[in-house]
Coordinates of C-alpha atoms in Angstrom, one line a residue:
M1 CA 238.0 140.9 109.4
K2 CA 236.9 142.1 106.0
K3 CA 236.4 138.5 104.9
I4 CA 234.2 137.8 107.9
A5 CA 232.1 140.9 107.3
R6 CA 231.8 140.0 103.6
N7 CA 230.6 136.5 104.4
I8 CA 228.1 137.9 106.9
L9 CA 226.8 140.3 104.3
I10 CA 226.5 137.5 101.8
T11 CA 224.6 135.4 104.3
I12 CA 222.2 138.2 105.1
I13 CA 221.6 138.8 101.4
V14 CA 220.9 135.1 100.7
L15 CA 218.6 134.8 103.7
L16 CA 216.8 138.0 102.7
A17 CA 216.3 136.7 99.1
A18 CA 215.0 133.4 100.5
F19 CA 212.6 135.2 102.8
I20 CA 211.3 137.4 100.0
Y21 CA 210.8 134.4 97.7
Y22 CA 209.0 132.6 100.6
Y23 CA 206.9 135.6 101.5
I24 CA 205.7 136.0 97.9
T25 CA 205.3 132.4 96.7
L26 CA 204.3 130.9 100.1
P27 CA 205.3 127.2 99.6
A28 CA 204.4 124.7 102.2
I29 CA 207.3 123.2 104.1
N30 CA 206.2 119.7 103.3
I31 CA 207.7 116.8 101.4
H32 CA 204.5 116.4 99.4
S33 CA 204.6 120.0 98.1
I34 CA 206.1 120.5 94.7
G35 CA 206.6 124.2 95.7
T36 CA 209.0 123.0 98.5
W37 CA 211.0 120.9 96.1
M38 CA 211.3 123.8 93.7
F39 CA 212.3 126.1 96.5
V40 CA 215.1 123.8 97.7
I41 CA 216.3 122.9 94.2
G42 CA 216.3 126.5 93.1
G43 CA 218.1 127.6 96.2
I44 CA 220.8 125.1 95.8
V45 CA 221.3 125.9 92.1
L46 CA 221.6 129.6 92.9
L47 CA 224.1 129.0 95.7
S48 CA 226.1 126.7 93.4
I49 CA 226.2 129.3 90.6
F50 CA 227.2 131.9 93.2
A51 CA 230.0 129.7 94.5
M52 CA 231.3 129.2 90.9
I53 CA 231.4 132.9 90.1
R54 CA 233.0 133.7 93.5
K55 CA 235.8 131.2 92.9
A56 CA 236.3 132.3 89.4
I57 CA 236.6 136.0 90.4
K58 CA 238.9 135.1 93.3
D59 CA 241.3 132.7 91.5
H60 CA 241.2 133.2 87.8
W61 CA 240.9 136.9 86.9
R62 CA 243.7 138.9 85.3
I63 CA 243.9 142.4 83.9
E64 CA 245.0 142.8 80.3
G65 CA 245.9 146.1 78.5
K66 CA 245.5 149.6 79.5
K67 CA 241.7 149.5 79.4
G68 CA 241.6 147.0 82.2
S69 CA 239.5 144.4 80.5
I70 CA 238.8 141.4 82.7
N71 CA 238.8 137.8 81.5
I72 CA 237.2 135.4 83.9
D73 CA 237.6 131.6 83.5
I74 CA 234.6 130.1 85.4
K75 CA 235.1 126.5 86.6
A76 CA 233.0 124.6 89.1
S77 CA 234.3 124.8 92.6
G78 CA 234.1 121.8 95.0
I79 CA 231.1 123.4 96.7
A80 CA 229.4 123.9 93.4
K81 CA 230.0 120.3 92.3
I82 CA 228.5 119.1 95.5
G83 CA 225.5 121.4 95.0
F84 CA 224.8 120.3 91.5
G85 CA 225.2 116.7 92.6
I86 CA 222.5 117.2 95.3
V87 CA 220.3 118.9 92.7
G88 CA 220.7 115.9 90.4
V89 CA 219.8 113.5 93.2
L90 CA 216.8 115.6 94.1
L91 CA 215.6 115.7 90.5
I92 CA 215.9 111.9 90.2
I93 CA 213.9 111.4 93.4
L94 CA 211.3 113.9 92.1
V95 CA 210.9 112.1 88.8
I96 CA 210.8 108.6 90.4
G97 CA 208.4 109.9 93.1
S98 CA 206.1 111.3 90.4
I99 CA 206.1 108.0 88.5
L100 CA 205.5 105.9 91.6
S101 CA 202.6 108.3 92.6
S102 CA 200.9 108.1 89.2
P103 CA 197.8 106.0 88.2
I104 CA 200.1 104.1 85.8
V105 CA 201.5 102.0 88.6
N106 CA 198.7 102.6 91.2
A107 CA 195.5 102.2 89.2
K108 CA 193.8 100.1 91.9
K109 CA 194.6 102.5 94.7
Y110 CA 193.3 105.5 92.6
Q111 CA 190.2 103.5 91.7
E112 CA 189.5 103.0 95.4
L113 CA 190.0 106.6 96.6
M114 CA 186.2 107.3 96.3
V115 CA 183.6 104.8 97.6
V116 CA 180.6 104.9 95.3
E117 CA 177.2 103.6 96.5
E118 CA 174.3 102.9 94.3
G119 CA 171.3 105.0 95.2
N120 CA 167.5 104.9 94.7
F121 CA 166.3 108.0 92.9
T122 CA 162.8 108.4 94.2
G123 CA 163.8 107.3 97.7
D124 CA 166.8 109.6 98.0
I125 CA 165.6 112.7 96.1
S126 CA 162.3 113.9 97.4
Q127 CA 159.7 115.7 95.4
V128 CA 160.7 119.2 94.4
D129 CA 160.3 122.1 96.8
Y130 CA 160.8 125.3 94.8
S131 CA 161.8 127.3 97.9
T132 CA 165.0 125.2 97.9
I133 CA 165.8 125.2 94.2
P134 CA 168.6 127.5 93.0
I135 CA 167.1 128.9 89.8
L136 CA 170.2 131.1 89.1
D137 CA 173.6 130.1 87.9
K138 CA 176.8 131.8 89.0
D139 CA 176.8 134.2 86.0
S140 CA 173.3 135.4 86.8
A141 CA 174.1 135.8 90.4
A142 CA 177.1 137.9 89.5
L143 CA 174.8 140.2 87.5
L144 CA 172.5 140.7 90.5
G145 CA 175.5 141.2 92.8
D146 CA 177.0 143.9 90.5
R147 CA 173.6 145.6 90.2
K148 CA 173.2 145.6 94.0
M149 CA 176.7 147.0 94.5
G150 CA 176.0 149.8 92.0
S151 CA 173.1 151.0 94.2
M152 CA 175.3 151.2 97.3
V153 CA 176.4 154.8 96.8
D154 CA 178.4 154.9 100.1
M155 CA 180.6 152.0 99.0
V156 CA 180.6 151.6 95.2
S157 CA 183.6 154.0 94.7
Q158 CA 185.8 152.2 97.2
F159 CA 184.9 148.5 96.8
E160 CA 183.9 146.0 94.1
V161 CA 182.2 142.6 94.4
S162 CA 184.5 139.5 94.5
D163 CA 183.8 136.8 92.0
D164 CA 183.7 134.0 94.6
Y165 CA 179.9 133.6 94.8
T166 CA 180.1 130.4 96.9
Q167 CA 176.8 128.4 96.8
I168 CA 175.8 127.2 100.3
N169 CA 172.7 126.4 102.4
V170 CA 171.8 128.9 105.1
N171 CA 168.9 128.0 107.3
N172 CA 167.9 125.4 104.6
R173 CA 167.8 127.9 101.8
P174 CA 170.2 128.0 98.8
V175 CA 172.2 131.2 98.7
R176 CA 175.4 132.5 97.1
V177 CA 177.7 134.7 99.2
T178 CA 180.7 136.7 98.1
P179 CA 182.7 139.3 99.9
L180 CA 183.5 142.8 98.7
V181 CA 187.1 143.6 97.7
Y182 CA 189.1 146.8 97.5
A183 CA 188.6 148.5 94.1
S184 CA 192.3 149.1 93.6
P185 CA 195.7 149.2 95.5
I186 CA 195.1 152.9 96.2
K187 CA 191.6 152.1 97.6
W188 CA 193.2 149.4 99.7
L189 CA 195.7 151.9 101.1
T190 CA 193.0 154.3 102.2
N191 CA 190.5 151.7 103.5
Q192 CA 192.6 148.8 104.9
S193 CA 192.7 150.2 108.4
D194 CA 188.9 149.9 108.5
G195 CA 188.6 146.7 106.6
I196 CA 185.9 145.5 104.3
P197 CA 182.4 146.5 105.6
A198 CA 180.0 144.1 103.9
Y199 CA 179.4 141.0 101.8
I200 CA 176.7 140.2 99.1
K201 CA 174.1 137.5 99.8
I202 CA 171.8 136.3 97.0
D203 CA 168.8 134.0 97.6
M204 CA 169.1 131.6 94.7
A205 CA 165.4 130.6 94.8
T206 CA 163.8 134.1 95.0
Q207 CA 166.6 136.2 93.5
D208 CA 166.5 138.5 96.5
T209 CA 169.9 140.3 96.8
E210 CA 171.2 141.8 100.0
C211 CA 174.3 143.8 100.8
V212 CA 174.9 142.6 104.4
K213 CA 176.7 145.3 106.4
L214 CA 178.8 144.0 109.2
D215 CA 179.2 145.3 112.8
K216 CA 182.8 144.1 112.6
P217 CA 184.5 144.5 109.2
I218 CA 186.3 141.7 107.3
K219 CA 190.0 142.1 108.0
Y220 CA 191.3 139.0 106.3
S221 CA 190.6 138.4 102.7
K222 CA 192.1 137.6 99.3
S223 CA 192.3 141.3 98.4
E224 CA 194.4 142.2 101.4
H225 CA 198.1 142.7 101.1
F226 CA 201.0 141.8 103.4
N227 CA 200.2 139.8 106.6
R228 CA 196.4 140.2 106.4
N229 CA 196.2 138.5 103.0
I230 CA 194.3 135.3 103.8
Y231 CA 196.7 133.0 102.0
R232 CA 199.7 134.5 103.9
H233 CA 197.9 134.5 107.2
L234 CA 197.2 130.8 106.7
R235 CA 200.7 130.0 105.7
F236 CA 202.3 131.7 108.7
K237 CA 199.9 129.9 111.1
Y238 CA 200.2 126.5 109.3
P239 CA 203.6 126.4 107.5
T240 CA 203.4 122.6 106.8
Y241 CA 199.8 122.5 105.5
I242 CA 199.3 122.2 101.7
F243 CA 196.1 124.1 101.2
S244 CA 193.8 123.5 98.2
E245 CA 194.0 125.9 95.3
Q246 CA 190.5 127.1 96.1
I247 CA 189.3 128.3 99.5
F248 CA 185.7 129.1 100.1
F249 CA 183.9 132.1 101.5
E250 CA 181.0 131.0 103.7
I251 CA 178.7 132.4 106.4
D252 CA 177.3 130.5 109.3
D253 CA 173.6 130.5 110.3
E254 CA 174.1 133.8 112.2
G255 CA 175.7 135.5 109.2
T256 CA 179.3 135.5 110.5
P257 CA 181.8 135.4 107.6
Y258 CA 184.4 132.6 107.5
W259 CA 187.1 131.3 105.1
I260 CA 186.8 127.5 104.7
C261 CA 190.3 126.3 103.8
P262 CA 190.7 122.6 102.8
V263 CA 194.1 121.0 103.4
K264 CA 195.3 118.4 100.9
K265 CA 196.1 114.8 101.8
F266 CA 198.2 112.7 99.5
N267 CA 197.3 109.1 99.8
I268 CA 199.5 107.5 97.2
G269 CA 203.3 108.0 97.1
L270 CA 204.8 111.5 97.3
F271 CA 202.3 113.4 95.1
G272 CA 199.4 111.1 94.2
G273 CA 195.9 110.3 95.4
E274 CA 195.0 113.8 96.4
T275 CA 192.0 114.2 98.7
I276 CA 191.3 116.4 101.7
G277 CA 192.6 115.5 105.2
K278 CA 191.9 118.6 107.3
V279 CA 190.0 121.8 107.1
V280 CA 191.0 125.2 108.6
V281 CA 188.1 127.5 109.4
C282 CA 189.3 131.1 109.6
N283 CA 187.1 133.9 111.0
A284 CA 187.3 136.6 108.3
Q285 CA 186.7 139.4 110.8
T286 CA 189.3 138.4 113.5
G287 CA 191.6 136.0 111.8
D288 CA 191.1 133.3 114.4
C289 CA 191.7 129.9 113.0
T290 CA 190.6 126.4 114.0
S291 CA 191.9 123.2 112.3
Y292 CA 189.5 120.2 112.0
D293 CA 190.2 116.7 110.9
I294 CA 187.9 115.9 107.9
E295 CA 185.5 113.7 110.0
D296 CA 185.0 116.5 112.6
V297 CA 184.1 119.3 110.2
P298 CA 181.1 121.3 111.7
Q299 CA 177.7 120.6 110.1
W300 CA 177.1 124.2 109.0
I301 CA 180.0 124.1 106.6
D302 CA 179.0 123.2 103.1
K303 CA 182.2 123.4 101.0
V304 CA 185.2 121.2 101.7
Y305 CA 185.8 119.3 98.5
Q306 CA 186.1 121.3 95.3
A307 CA 183.7 120.2 92.6
E308 CA 186.5 119.5 90.2
M309 CA 188.3 117.3 92.7
L310 CA 185.2 115.2 93.3
M311 CA 184.7 114.8 89.5
D312 CA 188.3 113.7 89.1
L313 CA 188.0 111.2 91.9
Y314 CA 184.8 109.7 90.3
D315 CA 186.5 109.5 87.0
Y316 CA 189.3 107.5 88.6
S317 CA 186.7 105.2 90.1
G318 CA 184.9 104.9 86.8
T319 CA 187.8 104.5 84.3
L320 CA 190.3 102.4 86.3
K321 CA 188.2 99.4 87.1
H322 CA 190.3 97.1 84.9
G323 CA 193.6 98.9 85.2
Y324 CA 195.3 102.0 83.7
F325 CA 196.0 100.6 80.2
N326 CA 192.4 99.5 79.8
S327 CA 191.3 103.1 80.4
I328 CA 193.5 104.2 77.5
L329 CA 193.2 101.2 75.1
G330 CA 190.3 98.7 75.4
Q331 CA 188.2 101.0 77.7
K332 CA 186.0 98.1 78.9
D333 CA 183.4 99.3 81.4
C334 CA 185.0 102.8 81.5
L335 CA 182.6 105.5 82.7
Q336 CA 183.3 109.2 83.3
T337 CA 181.4 112.3 84.3
T338 CA 180.1 114.7 81.7
D339 CA 181.6 118.1 80.8
G340 CA 179.7 120.1 83.5
Y341 CA 178.2 120.0 86.9
N342 CA 175.7 121.8 89.1
Y343 CA 174.6 121.9 92.7
I344 CA 171.6 120.5 94.5
A345 CA 170.6 120.8 98.2
L346 CA 170.0 117.5 99.9
D347 CA 169.9 116.7 103.7
D348 CA 171.0 120.3 104.4
D349 CA 174.3 119.7 102.5
V350 CA 175.4 120.9 99.1
W351 CA 175.9 118.0 96.6
V352 CA 177.6 118.2 93.2
Y353 CA 175.5 116.7 90.4
S354 CA 177.0 115.4 87.1
G355 CA 175.9 113.0 84.5
V356 CA 177.8 109.8 83.9
T357 CA 178.5 108.6 80.4
S358 CA 180.8 106.1 78.6
V359 CA 184.3 107.3 77.6
S360 CA 183.3 106.8 73.9
G361 CA 181.6 110.1 74.0
D362 CA 178.1 109.2 72.9
Q363 CA 175.1 111.4 73.4
S364 CA 173.5 109.5 76.2
N365 CA 174.1 109.1 79.9
V366 CA 174.1 105.7 81.7
G367 CA 173.2 107.5 85.0
F368 CA 174.2 110.4 87.2
V369 CA 176.2 110.9 90.3
L370 CA 175.7 113.0 93.4
M371 CA 178.8 113.9 95.5
N372 CA 178.6 115.5 98.9
Q373 CA 181.0 118.5 99.1
R374 CA 181.4 118.2 102.9
T375 CA 181.8 114.5 103.4
M376 CA 182.7 113.1 99.9
E377 CA 179.8 110.7 100.2
T378 CA 179.0 109.6 96.6
R379 CA 175.9 108.0 95.2
F380 CA 175.4 106.7 91.6
Y381 CA 171.9 106.5 90.1
K382 CA 171.4 104.2 87.1
V383 CA 169.0 106.3 85.0
E384 CA 169.7 106.1 81.3
G385 CA 168.9 109.1 79.2
A386 CA 170.1 112.2 77.4
T387 CA 173.3 114.1 78.3
E388 CA 173.0 117.5 79.8
S389 CA 174.1 119.1 76.5
S390 CA 171.4 117.3 74.5
A391 CA 168.8 118.4 77.0
M392 CA 170.1 122.0 76.8
S393 CA 169.8 121.8 73.0
S394 CA 166.2 120.5 73.2
A395 CA 165.2 123.3 75.5
E396 CA 166.9 125.9 73.3
G397 CA 165.0 124.4 70.3
Q398 CA 161.7 125.1 72.0
V399 CA 162.5 128.9 72.0
Q400 CA 164.8 129.1 69.0
N401 CA 162.8 132.1 67.7
L402 CA 163.7 134.0 70.8
G403 CA 167.4 133.1 70.7
Y404 CA 167.6 132.2 74.4
T405 CA 170.4 130.0 75.8
A406 CA 170.0 127.3 78.5
T407 CA 172.0 127.2 81.7
F408 CA 173.6 123.9 82.8
P409 CA 170.6 121.9 84.2
L410 CA 169.7 121.0 87.7
L411 CA 168.4 117.5 88.6
L412 CA 164.9 117.4 90.0
N413 CA 162.3 114.7 91.0
I414 CA 159.0 115.7 89.4
S415 CA 156.2 113.1 89.8
G416 CA 158.8 110.5 90.3
E417 CA 160.5 111.3 87.0
P418 CA 164.1 112.4 86.9
T419 CA 164.0 115.7 85.2
Y420 CA 166.4 118.4 84.0
F421 CA 165.5 121.9 85.0
M422 CA 167.2 124.9 83.5
A423 CA 166.8 128.6 83.1
L424 CA 166.7 130.2 79.7
K425 CA 168.7 133.5 79.4
D426 CA 168.8 136.2 76.8
D427 CA 171.9 137.8 75.3
A428 CA 172.2 140.1 78.3
G429 CA 172.4 137.1 80.7
L430 CA 169.0 137.8 82.2
V431 CA 166.7 134.9 83.0
K432 CA 163.6 135.1 80.8
M433 CA 162.0 131.6 80.9
Y434 CA 162.4 128.2 82.4
A435 CA 162.5 124.7 80.9
M436 CA 162.0 121.1 82.0
V437 CA 163.3 118.2 80.0
N438 CA 162.6 114.5 80.9
I439 CA 166.0 112.8 81.3
Q440 CA 164.8 109.5 79.7
K441 CA 162.6 111.0 77.0
Y442 CA 164.4 114.2 76.2
Q443 CA 161.9 115.1 73.4
W444 CA 159.5 115.8 76.3
V445 CA 160.2 119.5 76.8
A446 CA 158.1 122.1 78.6
T447 CA 158.8 125.8 79.0
G448 CA 157.1 128.6 80.9
D449 CA 157.6 132.3 81.8
S450 CA 157.5 131.2 85.5
I451 CA 158.6 128.1 87.3
K452 CA 155.0 127.3 88.3
E453 CA 153.8 127.7 84.7
C454 CA 156.7 125.5 83.5
E455 CA 155.9 122.8 86.0
K456 CA 152.2 122.9 85.1
S457 CA 153.1 122.4 81.4
Y458 CA 155.5 119.7 82.2
K459 CA 153.1 117.7 84.3
Q460 CA 150.4 118.0 81.7
L461 CA 153.0 116.7 79.2
L462 CA 153.7 113.8 81.5
K463 CA 150.0 113.0 81.9
N464 CA 149.5 113.2 78.1
N465 CA 152.2 110.5 77.8
G466 CA 150.6 108.2 80.3
I467 CA 152.2 109.3 83.6
S468 CA 149.1 109.9 85.6
A469 CA 151.0 110.6 88.8
A470 CA 152.0 114.0 87.4
I471 CA 148.6 115.5 88.0
S472 CA 147.1 113.4 90.7
E473 CA 149.9 114.0 93.2
D474 CA 149.1 117.8 93.3
S475 CA 145.4 117.4 92.9
K476 CA 142.8 118.0 95.6
Q477 CA 139.4 116.4 95.5
V478 CA 136.2 118.3 96.3
S479 CA 132.5 117.6 96.0
G480 CA 129.5 119.9 96.4
I481 CA 126.5 121.6 94.8
I482 CA 127.0 123.6 91.6
K483 CA 126.2 127.3 92.4
N484 CA 126.9 128.7 89.0
L485 CA 128.2 127.8 85.5
L486 CA 129.6 130.4 83.1
S487 CA 130.9 129.8 79.5
V488 CA 134.0 131.9 78.5
T489 CA 136.5 131.9 75.7
L490 CA 140.2 132.1 76.5
E491 CA 142.8 132.3 73.8
G492 CA 140.4 130.8 71.3
N493 CA 139.5 127.8 73.6
S494 CA 136.1 127.2 75.3
H495 CA 136.2 127.1 79.1
I496 CA 133.5 126.9 81.8
Y497 CA 133.9 128.7 85.0
M498 CA 132.2 126.9 87.9
A499 CA 131.3 128.0 91.4
I500 CA 130.5 125.6 94.2
E501 CA 128.3 126.4 97.2
G502 CA 130.4 127.0 100.3
K503 CA 133.7 127.3 98.3
E504 CA 135.5 130.6 97.6
E505 CA 137.4 129.3 94.6
V506 CA 136.4 129.7 91.0
F507 CA 137.1 126.5 89.1
D508 CA 138.2 126.5 85.5
I509 CA 137.1 123.6 83.2
D510 CA 139.1 123.6 79.9
L511 CA 136.8 122.0 77.3
S512 CA 139.8 121.3 75.0
N513 CA 140.6 118.5 77.4
S514 CA 138.2 115.7 76.2
E515 CA 138.3 114.1 79.7
L516 CA 136.4 117.1 81.1
L517 CA 133.6 117.2 78.5
D518 CA 131.3 115.4 81.1
I519 CA 130.6 118.8 82.5
I520 CA 128.0 119.4 79.9
K521 CA 125.9 116.7 81.7
Y522 CA 125.7 118.9 84.8
K523 CA 123.5 122.0 85.6
V524 CA 123.2 124.4 88.4
G525 CA 122.0 122.6 91.6
D526 CA 123.6 119.3 90.7
N527 CA 126.0 117.6 93.0
I528 CA 129.5 117.1 91.4
K529 CA 132.7 115.5 92.5
F530 CA 136.0 116.5 90.8
S531 CA 139.8 117.1 91.3
Y532 CA 141.6 120.4 90.8
M533 CA 145.1 121.9 91.1
E534 CA 145.8 124.0 94.2
G535 CA 147.6 127.3 94.1
E536 CA 146.2 128.8 90.9
T537 CA 143.4 131.3 90.2
P538 CA 141.1 130.2 88.8
A539 CA 141.7 126.7 90.1
K540 CA 142.3 124.2 87.2
V541 CA 139.9 121.2 87.2
T542 CA 141.9 118.1 86.3
E543 CA 139.3 115.3 86.5
I544 CA 135.5 115.0 86.9
K545 CA 134.6 111.9 88.8

């Protein structure tokens, strides 16, 4: 009877230990999961060691001397030998499976994981709309989020801002969203019954920052403990799903918070060819979950594929065209993404942008690639020019006396020209200026205290270098009778302010521009026809007909 009770107790202890391990580490019960293999192998090893010790204590102990010292001769029992044999077989399968899943023997399959189409830059990427351009990077958004949280006196002592800051499109505007988190385990203990009351939302175009207070609190998050922890909640609902390392906090168009949880799919062997096969969408307030196949993901979701995964897939496509060993040795036709990435909004989706360069590591790009984070659609654009790091150095050189640093650039279409756009930040991380650098002619650099001023300088730079579309596309033509002419001096340059009968605008003619000197042929009462830039006061005259 004692033997039965002891065996039951041992079984309970083993099962309890296994449950605690599973509860903490949360491995997927899936043959493709390394965590599952480690769980099984580790469990068998521990049981085998336990069997050896138990047999040694039972069969080989003896008491010597008055002090009762115990000598134990540990030898493997039959059960232990079987256990270690199984472990050996599993390790062999693991090693062979890893090799057979690797690019070394599956270069062609890896190269074909991502389908890359060749795109047309001016056709695919429309002229810039600054209301949809994210002018802040994640670090700058985090500063705004922390500043906003500091002003929320009713919450700042209990909660902090998470560092998620997911960039998404909401109602066709680029925003970053991030939930609040409990400030400490003690704050979790005192607030977990009520949940997390708000999230931070930052408009990346206007820098407007809002702490959105919710009618129903967030009950499932990364900062929860026990069963309401989002990772544990997902694991218990979907024990066989292998979730991506990164899950995304998003909101729908009505502002409801969700966790977007990609599920890995292994396309090559046991552990290779990693893409996304499903997406679990979890309501952060209620915990309700819905699993979608990748082709059925709702349109409002922006983040499915992690940016790093997309770049890895493109690198496989670019480097493995002629096999694995060519990618290491000869490196013929091998292309790879550059060392950074950014996001742009296109067709109401978020796309990852990165330059494409040769593996030799030169300072020029052969083109750039856009990768859709929801669908994995990928477009390559053949535009030779400077790498992002070279463009950042050019922009920083323009303001070297101020010591500003450039953010990783965005890709814009300005006057049909592929252009790097970046913010220039001071040592405190605050955006002070903006810069535009022509991708193909990276010595063409324009800066400005505002985006509008930067764009104006850049377009003038393009015009000065023979790209007339830079000015004409934003120009408006007008004709009328001159009502008044007034000579003024601005910053040492001669200008003429002109008024036209029936027009409210005042028009500025910069006489340092030799193409506008024809104005001296006109007088009050004459009829004149000219072009000017809209949206400025006074309106800048660009051409006299």
